[in-house]
Amino acid sequence: MLLDGEDWRRFFDAFEREAWRFEAQPTYTMPREQENVARFLRGEEKPADHNARWHERVRAYVESGRSIGRVRIVHQPLTEYQRYQFAWGIPGNIRAGEDIRVLDVTRADYGLPLTGQDWWMFDEASVVHLNFRPDGTQINREVFEGDPAAHREWKRIALEHAVPFKEYVKGLGV
């Protein structure tokens, strides 16, 4: 089953305890972000309301007793998009209450599905695959119909080897 628009929003918002993402793309080509990515690359100041709607959602989840987090896969050197996210996106997400960790796979293979497949897992029970083109443009969101046990194991491995974002960026200069 494909999820889009309001169907995706309703599905996402229905989680009871935890929403967790495995984030593997080196670049996301999201139309609504392109102007801000260009601003960042030109060295401009971050807009005060950058990512404000997401921050409101994250705060609401946390205030209701739910948690939200992700592990961001990176390979050195960081892409321009990853530098943008590290400087403009992730710090605000963390302040809003999201637990974001980084798994640098530059020199190691942790037995994870590093095929570029992104996914969200909700309450450790349901998984939605996020499908992308090679340029980072999202194709669709697809409910995974199989057993989520492998995704739970990949999550465990990712969390075991990832480090908190703030620890990872020490010394990176981003």
PDB file of C-alpha atoms in Angstrom:
ATOM      1  CA  MET A   1       0.000   0.000   0.000  1.00  0.00           C
ATOM      2  CA  LEU A   2       1.319   3.419  -0.974  1.00  0.00           C
ATOM      3  CA  LEU A   3       0.936   6.353   1.399  1.00  0.00           C
ATOM      4  CA  ASP A   4       0.766   9.935   0.214  1.00  0.00           C
ATOM      5  CA  GLY A   5      -0.453  13.300   1.452  1.00  0.00           C
ATOM      6  CA  GLU A   6      -3.015  13.114   4.244  1.00  0.00           C
ATOM      7  CA  ASP A   7      -2.962   9.295   4.261  1.00  0.00           C
ATOM      8  CA  TRP A   8       0.746   9.448   5.125  1.00  0.00           C
ATOM      9  CA  ARG A   9       0.195  12.114   7.773  1.00  0.00           C
ATOM     10  CA  ARG A  10      -2.591  10.108   9.445  1.00  0.00           C
ATOM     11  CA  PHE A  11      -0.548   6.897   9.322  1.00  0.00           C
ATOM     12  CA  PHE A  12       2.501   8.645  10.778  1.00  0.00           C
ATOM     13  CA  ASP A  13       0.633  10.468  13.524  1.00  0.00           C
ATOM     14  CA  ALA A  14      -1.083   7.256  14.699  1.00  0.00           C
ATOM     15  CA  PHE A  15       2.015   5.788  16.361  1.00  0.00           C
ATOM     16  CA  GLU A  16       1.537   5.160  20.062  1.00  0.00           C
ATOM     17  CA  ARG A  17       5.057   4.979  21.531  1.00  0.00           C
ATOM     18  CA  GLU A  18       7.865   5.464  19.021  1.00  0.00           C
ATOM     19  CA  ALA A  19       8.566   6.557  15.457  1.00  0.00           C
ATOM     20  CA  TRP A  20      12.066   5.715  14.300  1.00  0.00           C
ATOM     21  CA  ARG A  21      13.824   6.288  10.984  1.00  0.00           C
ATOM     22  CA  PHE A  22      16.744   4.680   9.202  1.00  0.00           C
ATOM     23  CA  GLU A  23      18.031   7.497   7.001  1.00  0.00           C
ATOM     24  CA  ALA A  24      20.465   6.337   4.323  1.00  0.00           C
ATOM     25  CA  GLN A  25      20.333   8.745   1.371  1.00  0.00           C
ATOM     26  CA  PRO A  26      23.424  10.912   0.872  1.00  0.00           C
ATOM     27  CA  THR A  27      21.180  13.614  -0.624  1.00  0.00           C
ATOM     28  CA  TYR A  28      17.471  14.359  -0.452  1.00  0.00           C
ATOM     29  CA  THR A  29      16.124  16.412  -3.330  1.00  0.00           C
ATOM     30  CA  MET A  30      13.009  17.797  -1.713  1.00  0.00           C
ATOM     31  CA  PRO A  31      11.411  20.647  -3.682  1.00  0.00           C
ATOM     32  CA  ARG A  32      10.432  22.573  -0.544  1.00  0.00           C
ATOM     33  CA  GLU A  33      14.046  22.488   0.697  1.00  0.00           C
ATOM     34  CA  GLN A  34      15.853  23.576  -2.454  1.00  0.00           C
ATOM     35  CA  GLU A  35      15.737  27.301  -1.727  1.00  0.00           C
ATOM     36  CA  ASN A  36      17.132  26.793   1.776  1.00  0.00           C
ATOM     37  CA  VAL A  37      19.867  24.446   0.551  1.00  0.00           C
ATOM     38  CA  ALA A  38      20.899  27.107  -1.971  1.00  0.00           C
ATOM     39  CA  ARG A  39      20.901  29.769   0.800  1.00  0.00           C
ATOM     40  CA  PHE A  40      23.081  27.568   2.974  1.00  0.00           C
ATOM     41  CA  LEU A  41      25.536  26.918   0.140  1.00  0.00           C
ATOM     42  CA  ARG A  42      25.764  30.669  -0.523  1.00  0.00           C
ATOM     43  CA  GLY A  43      26.648  31.199   3.139  1.00  0.00           C
ATOM     44  CA  GLU A  44      23.455  33.057   4.026  1.00  0.00           C
ATOM     45  CA  GLU A  45      21.843  33.083   7.461  1.00  0.00           C
ATOM     46  CA  LYS A  46      19.346  30.375   8.355  1.00  0.00           C
ATOM     47  CA  PRO A  47      15.746  31.654   8.353  1.00  0.00           C
ATOM     48  CA  ALA A  48      14.324  31.946  11.869  1.00  0.00           C
ATOM     49  CA  ASP A  49      11.376  29.693  11.019  1.00  0.00           C
ATOM     50  CA  HIS A  50      13.476  26.983   9.356  1.00  0.00           C
ATOM     51  CA  ASN A  51      11.700  23.610   9.713  1.00  0.00           C
ATOM     52  CA  ALA A  52       9.227  25.101  12.222  1.00  0.00           C
ATOM     53  CA  ARG A  53       6.299  22.841  11.244  1.00  0.00           C
ATOM     54  CA  TRP A  54       8.336  19.691  11.839  1.00  0.00           C
ATOM     55  CA  HIS A  55       9.578  21.060  15.166  1.00  0.00           C
ATOM     56  CA  GLU A  56       5.983  21.679  16.260  1.00  0.00           C
ATOM     57  CA  ARG A  57       5.062  18.097  15.386  1.00  0.00           C
ATOM     58  CA  VAL A  58       8.078  16.659  17.216  1.00  0.00           C
ATOM     59  CA  ARG A  59       7.352  18.730  20.337  1.00  0.00           C
ATOM     60  CA  ALA A  60       3.726  17.546  20.278  1.00  0.00           C
ATOM     61  CA  TYR A  61       4.813  13.890  20.029  1.00  0.00           C
ATOM     62  CA  VAL A  62       7.244  14.276  22.920  1.00  0.00           C
ATOM     63  CA  GLU A  63       4.757  16.207  25.057  1.00  0.00           C
ATOM     64  CA  SER A  64       2.252  13.378  24.561  1.00  0.00           C
ATOM     65  CA  GLY A  65       4.796  10.859  25.890  1.00  0.00           C
ATOM     66  CA  ARG A  66       5.894   9.486  22.534  1.00  0.00           C
ATOM     67  CA  SER A  67       9.454   9.385  21.220  1.00  0.00           C
ATOM     68  CA  ILE A  68      10.885  10.060  17.804  1.00  0.00           C
ATOM     69  CA  GLY A  69      14.375   9.368  16.569  1.00  0.00           C
ATOM     70  CA  ARG A  70      16.586   8.332  13.719  1.00  0.00           C
ATOM     71  CA  VAL A  71      20.010   7.135  12.735  1.00  0.00           C
ATOM     72  CA  ARG A  72      21.586   9.082   9.882  1.00  0.00           C
ATOM     73  CA  ILE A  73      24.027   7.069   7.771  1.00  0.00           C
ATOM     74  CA  VAL A  74      26.997   9.056   6.451  1.00  0.00           C
ATOM     75  CA  HIS A  75      30.094   8.357   4.420  1.00  0.00           C
ATOM     76  CA  GLN A  76      32.967  10.855   4.434  1.00  0.00           C
ATOM     77  CA  PRO A  77      33.242  13.327   2.916  1.00  0.00           C
ATOM     78  CA  LEU A  78      29.784  14.643   3.711  1.00  0.00           C
ATOM     79  CA  THR A  79      27.646  15.681   0.758  1.00  0.00           C
ATOM     80  CA  GLU A  80      26.557  19.306   0.423  1.00  0.00           C
ATOM     81  CA  TYR A  81      23.082  18.227   1.504  1.00  0.00           C
ATOM     82  CA  GLN A  82      24.424  16.477   4.603  1.00  0.00           C
ATOM     83  CA  ARG A  83      26.425  19.600   5.519  1.00  0.00           C
ATOM     84  CA  TYR A  84      23.209  21.623   5.150  1.00  0.00           C
ATOM     85  CA  GLN A  85      21.300  19.194   7.370  1.00  0.00           C
ATOM     86  CA  PHE A  86      24.078  19.097   9.966  1.00  0.00           C
ATOM     87  CA  ALA A  87      24.206  22.889  10.160  1.00  0.00           C
ATOM     88  CA  TRP A  88      20.590  23.949   9.620  1.00  0.00           C
ATOM     89  CA  GLY A  89      18.305  20.939  10.089  1.00  0.00           C
ATOM     90  CA  ILE A  90      19.406  18.484  12.721  1.00  0.00           C
ATOM     91  CA  PRO A  91      20.245  20.872  15.602  1.00  0.00           C
ATOM     92  CA  GLY A  92      16.704  22.303  15.567  1.00  0.00           C
ATOM     93  CA  ASN A  93      15.189  18.828  15.342  1.00  0.00           C
ATOM     94  CA  ILE A  94      17.162  17.806  18.438  1.00  0.00           C
ATOM     95  CA  ARG A  95      16.070  20.928  20.337  1.00  0.00           C
ATOM     96  CA  ALA A  96      12.469  20.017  19.482  1.00  0.00           C
ATOM     97  CA  GLY A  97      12.991  16.594  21.101  1.00  0.00           C
ATOM     98  CA  GLU A  98      14.128  14.228  18.351  1.00  0.00           C
ATOM     99  CA  ASP A  99      16.914  11.756  19.187  1.00  0.00           C
ATOM    100  CA  ILE A 100      19.267  11.860  16.200  1.00  0.00           C
ATOM    101  CA  ARG A 101      22.358   9.715  15.944  1.00  0.00           C
ATOM    102  CA  VAL A 102      24.967   9.315  13.212  1.00  0.00           C
ATOM    103  CA  LEU A 103      26.466   6.120  11.888  1.00  0.00           C
ATOM    104  CA  ASP A 104      29.582   6.805   9.818  1.00  0.00           C
ATOM    105  CA  VAL A 105      30.173   3.866   7.495  1.00  0.00           C
ATOM    106  CA  THR A 106      33.290   5.292   5.846  1.00  0.00           C
ATOM    107  CA  ARG A 107      35.527   2.531   7.153  1.00  0.00           C
ATOM    108  CA  ALA A 108      33.166  -0.144   8.436  1.00  0.00           C
ATOM    109  CA  ASP A 109      30.332  -2.425   7.445  1.00  0.00           C
ATOM    110  CA  TYR A 110      27.908  -3.039  10.285  1.00  0.00           C
ATOM    111  CA  GLY A 111      25.768  -5.606   8.512  1.00  0.00           C
ATOM    112  CA  LEU A 112      23.066  -3.045   7.791  1.00  0.00           C
ATOM    113  CA  PRO A 113      20.953  -2.793   4.644  1.00  0.00           C
ATOM    114  CA  LEU A 114      23.091  -0.018   3.191  1.00  0.00           C
ATOM    115  CA  THR A 115      21.420  -0.168  -0.179  1.00  0.00           C
ATOM    116  CA  GLY A 116      20.020   3.321   0.074  1.00  0.00           C
ATOM    117  CA  GLN A 117      16.688   2.128   1.439  1.00  0.00           C
ATOM    118  CA  ASP A 118      15.203   4.533   3.964  1.00  0.00           C
ATOM    119  CA  TRP A 119      12.393   3.488   6.264  1.00  0.00           C
ATOM    120  CA  TRP A 120      10.317   4.510   9.228  1.00  0.00           C
ATOM    121  CA  MET A 121       9.329   1.994  11.899  1.00  0.00           C
ATOM    122  CA  PHE A 122       6.372   2.697  14.159  1.00  0.00           C
ATOM    123  CA  ASP A 123       6.036   1.048  17.575  1.00  0.00           C
ATOM    124  CA  GLU A 124       8.472  -1.646  16.407  1.00  0.00           C
ATOM    125  CA  ALA A 125       5.513  -3.198  14.572  1.00  0.00           C
ATOM    126  CA  SER A 126       4.962  -1.483  11.239  1.00  0.00           C
ATOM    127  CA  VAL A 127       7.470  -0.312   8.642  1.00  0.00           C
ATOM    128  CA  VAL A 128       7.133   2.130   5.774  1.00  0.00           C
ATOM    129  CA  HIS A 129       9.806   2.105   3.078  1.00  0.00           C
ATOM    130  CA  LEU A 130      10.725   5.464   1.575  1.00  0.00           C
ATOM    131  CA  ASN A 131      11.699   4.948  -2.056  1.00  0.00           C
ATOM    132  CA  PHE A 132      14.028   7.385  -3.817  1.00  0.00           C
ATOM    133  CA  ARG A 133      15.590   7.940  -7.213  1.00  0.00           C
ATOM    134  CA  PRO A 134      19.417   8.025  -7.333  1.00  0.00           C
ATOM    135  CA  ASP A 135      19.332  11.859  -7.208  1.00  0.00           C
ATOM    136  CA  GLY A 136      17.485  11.796  -3.854  1.00  0.00           C
ATOM    137  CA  THR A 137      14.019  12.611  -5.211  1.00  0.00           C
ATOM    138  CA  GLN A 138      11.374  10.656  -3.344  1.00  0.00           C
ATOM    139  CA  ILE A 139       9.305   8.308  -5.498  1.00  0.00           C
ATOM    140  CA  ASN A 140       6.819   7.107  -2.886  1.00  0.00           C
ATOM    141  CA  ARG A 141       6.172   5.718   0.600  1.00  0.00           C
ATOM    142  CA  GLU A 142       5.203   2.072   0.743  1.00  0.00           C
ATOM    143  CA  VAL A 143       3.895   0.093   3.696  1.00  0.00           C
ATOM    144  CA  PHE A 144       6.098  -2.977   4.163  1.00  0.00           C
ATOM    145  CA  GLU A 145       3.840  -6.020   4.270  1.00  0.00           C
ATOM    146  CA  GLY A 146       6.379  -8.533   5.651  1.00  0.00           C
ATOM    147  CA  ASP A 147       7.664  -9.412   9.102  1.00  0.00           C
ATOM    148  CA  PRO A 148       9.371  -6.377  10.682  1.00  0.00           C
ATOM    149  CA  ALA A 149      11.820  -8.558  12.652  1.00  0.00           C
ATOM    150  CA  ALA A 150      14.730  -7.814  10.279  1.00  0.00           C
ATOM    151  CA  HIS A 151      14.057  -4.077  10.561  1.00  0.00           C
ATOM    152  CA  ARG A 152      14.069  -4.339  14.363  1.00  0.00           C
ATOM    153  CA  GLU A 153      17.458  -6.073  14.157  1.00  0.00           C
ATOM    154  CA  TRP A 154      18.838  -3.440  11.760  1.00  0.00           C
ATOM    155  CA  LYS A 155      17.606  -0.754  14.149  1.00  0.00           C
ATOM    156  CA  ARG A 156      19.343  -2.486  17.066  1.00  0.00           C
ATOM    157  CA  ILE A 157      22.624  -2.700  15.114  1.00  0.00           C
ATOM    158  CA  ALA A 158      22.369   0.917  13.924  1.00  0.00           C
ATOM    159  CA  LEU A 159      21.737   2.206  17.452  1.00  0.00           C
ATOM    160  CA  GLU A 160      24.541   0.050  18.856  1.00  0.00           C
ATOM    161  CA  HIS A 161      27.107   1.589  16.502  1.00  0.00           C
ATOM    162  CA  ALA A 162      25.780   5.115  16.016  1.00  0.00           C
ATOM    163  CA  VAL A 163      26.827   8.058  18.137  1.00  0.00           C
ATOM    164  CA  PRO A 164      24.727  11.014  19.257  1.00  0.00           C
ATOM    165  CA  PHE A 165      24.768  13.797  16.658  1.00  0.00           C
ATOM    166  CA  LYS A 166      26.448  16.311  18.985  1.00  0.00           C
ATOM    167  CA  GLU A 167      29.266  13.851  19.672  1.00  0.00           C
ATOM    168  CA  TYR A 168      29.749  13.131  15.970  1.00  0.00           C
ATOM    169  CA  VAL A 169      29.986  16.760  14.873  1.00  0.00           C
ATOM    170  CA  LYS A 170      32.635  17.715  17.431  1.00  0.00           C
ATOM    171  CA  GLY A 171      35.589  18.786  15.344  1.00  0.00           C
ATOM    172  CA  LEU A 172      33.812  18.559  11.977  1.00  0.00           C
ATOM    173  CA  GLY A 173      33.412  22.325  11.758  1.00  0.00           C
ATOM    174  CA  VAL A 174      29.787  22.225  10.596  1.00  0.00           C
TER     175      VAL A 174
END
